[in-house]
Tab-separated table of C-alpha atoms in Angstrom:
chain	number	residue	atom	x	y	z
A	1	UNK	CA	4.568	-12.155	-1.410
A	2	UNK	CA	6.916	-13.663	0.757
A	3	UNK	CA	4.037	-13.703	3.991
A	4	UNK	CA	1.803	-15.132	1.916
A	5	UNK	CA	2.459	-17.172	-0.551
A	6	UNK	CA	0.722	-14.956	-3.114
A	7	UNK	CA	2.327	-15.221	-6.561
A	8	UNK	CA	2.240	-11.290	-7.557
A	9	UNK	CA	3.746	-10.038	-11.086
A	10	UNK	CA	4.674	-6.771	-12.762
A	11	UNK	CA	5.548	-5.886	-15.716
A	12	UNK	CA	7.727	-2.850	-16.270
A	13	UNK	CA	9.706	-1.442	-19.425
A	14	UNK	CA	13.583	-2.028	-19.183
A	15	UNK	CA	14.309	1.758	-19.205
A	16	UNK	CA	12.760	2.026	-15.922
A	17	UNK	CA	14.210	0.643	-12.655
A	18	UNK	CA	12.767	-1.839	-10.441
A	19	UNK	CA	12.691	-1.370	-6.548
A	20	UNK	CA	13.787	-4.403	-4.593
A	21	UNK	CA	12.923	-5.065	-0.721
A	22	UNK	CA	15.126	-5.586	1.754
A	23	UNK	CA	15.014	-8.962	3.386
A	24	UNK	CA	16.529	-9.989	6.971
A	25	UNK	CA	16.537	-13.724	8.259
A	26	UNK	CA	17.329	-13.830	12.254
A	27	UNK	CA	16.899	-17.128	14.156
A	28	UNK	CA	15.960	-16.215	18.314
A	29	UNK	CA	15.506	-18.916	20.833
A	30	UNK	CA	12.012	-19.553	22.092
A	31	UNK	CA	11.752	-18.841	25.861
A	32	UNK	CA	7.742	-19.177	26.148
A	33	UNK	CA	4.493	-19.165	24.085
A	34	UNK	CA	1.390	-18.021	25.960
A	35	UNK	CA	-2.179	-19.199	25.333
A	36	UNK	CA	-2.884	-16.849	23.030
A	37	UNK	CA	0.041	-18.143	20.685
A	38	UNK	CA	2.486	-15.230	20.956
A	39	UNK	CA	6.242	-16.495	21.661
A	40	UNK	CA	8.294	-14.994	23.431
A	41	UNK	CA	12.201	-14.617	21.869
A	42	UNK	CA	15.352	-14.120	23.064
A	43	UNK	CA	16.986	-11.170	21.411
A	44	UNK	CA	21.031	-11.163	20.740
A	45	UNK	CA	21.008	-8.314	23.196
A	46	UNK	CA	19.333	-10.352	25.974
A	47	UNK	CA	16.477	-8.852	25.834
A	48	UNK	CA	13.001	-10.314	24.443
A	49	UNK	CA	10.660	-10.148	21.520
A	50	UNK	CA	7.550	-10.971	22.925
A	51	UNK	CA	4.509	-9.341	19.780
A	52	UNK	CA	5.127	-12.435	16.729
A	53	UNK	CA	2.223	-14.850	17.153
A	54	UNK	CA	3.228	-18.129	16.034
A	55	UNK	CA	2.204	-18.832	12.364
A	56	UNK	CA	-1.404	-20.393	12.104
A	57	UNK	CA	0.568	-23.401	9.654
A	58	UNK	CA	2.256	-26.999	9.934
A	59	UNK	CA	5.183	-24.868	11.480
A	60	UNK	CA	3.903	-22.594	14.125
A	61	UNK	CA	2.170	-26.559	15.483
A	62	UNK	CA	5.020	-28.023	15.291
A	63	UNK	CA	6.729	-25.246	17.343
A	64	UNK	CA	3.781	-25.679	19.743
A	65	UNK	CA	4.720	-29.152	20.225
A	66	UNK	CA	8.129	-29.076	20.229
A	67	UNK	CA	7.732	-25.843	22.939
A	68	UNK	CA	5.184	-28.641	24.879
A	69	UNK	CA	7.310	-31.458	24.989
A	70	UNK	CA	10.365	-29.404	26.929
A	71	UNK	CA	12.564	-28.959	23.451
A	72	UNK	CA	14.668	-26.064	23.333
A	73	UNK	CA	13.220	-23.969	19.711
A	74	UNK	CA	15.088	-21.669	17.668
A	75	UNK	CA	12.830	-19.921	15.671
A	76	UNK	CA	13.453	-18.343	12.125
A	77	UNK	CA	12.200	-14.612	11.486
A	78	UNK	CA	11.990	-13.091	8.374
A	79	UNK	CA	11.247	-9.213	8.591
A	80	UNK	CA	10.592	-7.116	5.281
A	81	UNK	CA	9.282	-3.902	4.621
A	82	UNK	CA	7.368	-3.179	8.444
A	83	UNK	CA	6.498	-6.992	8.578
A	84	UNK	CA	7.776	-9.844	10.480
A	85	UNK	CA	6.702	-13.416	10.309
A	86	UNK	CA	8.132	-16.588	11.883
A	87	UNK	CA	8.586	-18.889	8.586
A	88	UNK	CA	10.695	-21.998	10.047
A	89	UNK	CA	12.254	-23.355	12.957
A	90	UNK	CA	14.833	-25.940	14.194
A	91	UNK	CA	15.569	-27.805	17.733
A	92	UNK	CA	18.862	-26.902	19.273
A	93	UNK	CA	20.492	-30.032	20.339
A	94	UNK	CA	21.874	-30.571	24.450
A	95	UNK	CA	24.684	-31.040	24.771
């Protein structure tokens, strides 16, 4: 599972096909995290995403901290099947 972690397997005869999920990766800029730990994202349209809660891992502190210390975030989102999940992030340099 790609949220999780979870190794899942199944086993299915070759005559049969296989369905596949779809995966999207998006990167938005992080405008604001509020105490509760949702970010707030800024959408290609200009608009924000403002319902992912940062993940409870080594990433979603260090996006805390980066947020904290006045770094400008771009956050990675990976949406699947109905679920969405910040999994990485990277600083955007000044230039």
């Amino acid at each position: 599972d790609i949220f999780t972690n979870k190794k899942l397997e199944d086993i299915c005869p070759t005559t049969h096909n296989m369905e596949q999920p779809i995966v999207n990766r998006n990167d938005y800029q992080v405008l604001n995290i509020d105490e509760e730990g949702f970010a707030s994202l800024l959408l290609e349209d200009g608009t924000t995403k403002d319902d992912l809660k940062l993940p409870e891992n080594d990433v979603g502190e260090q996006i805390q901290a980066g947020f904290e210390d006045g770094k400008d975030i771009l956050a990675s989102v990976l949406t699947s099947m109905g679920e969405e999940m910040i999994i990485a992030f990277k600083e955007i340099s000044q230039k």
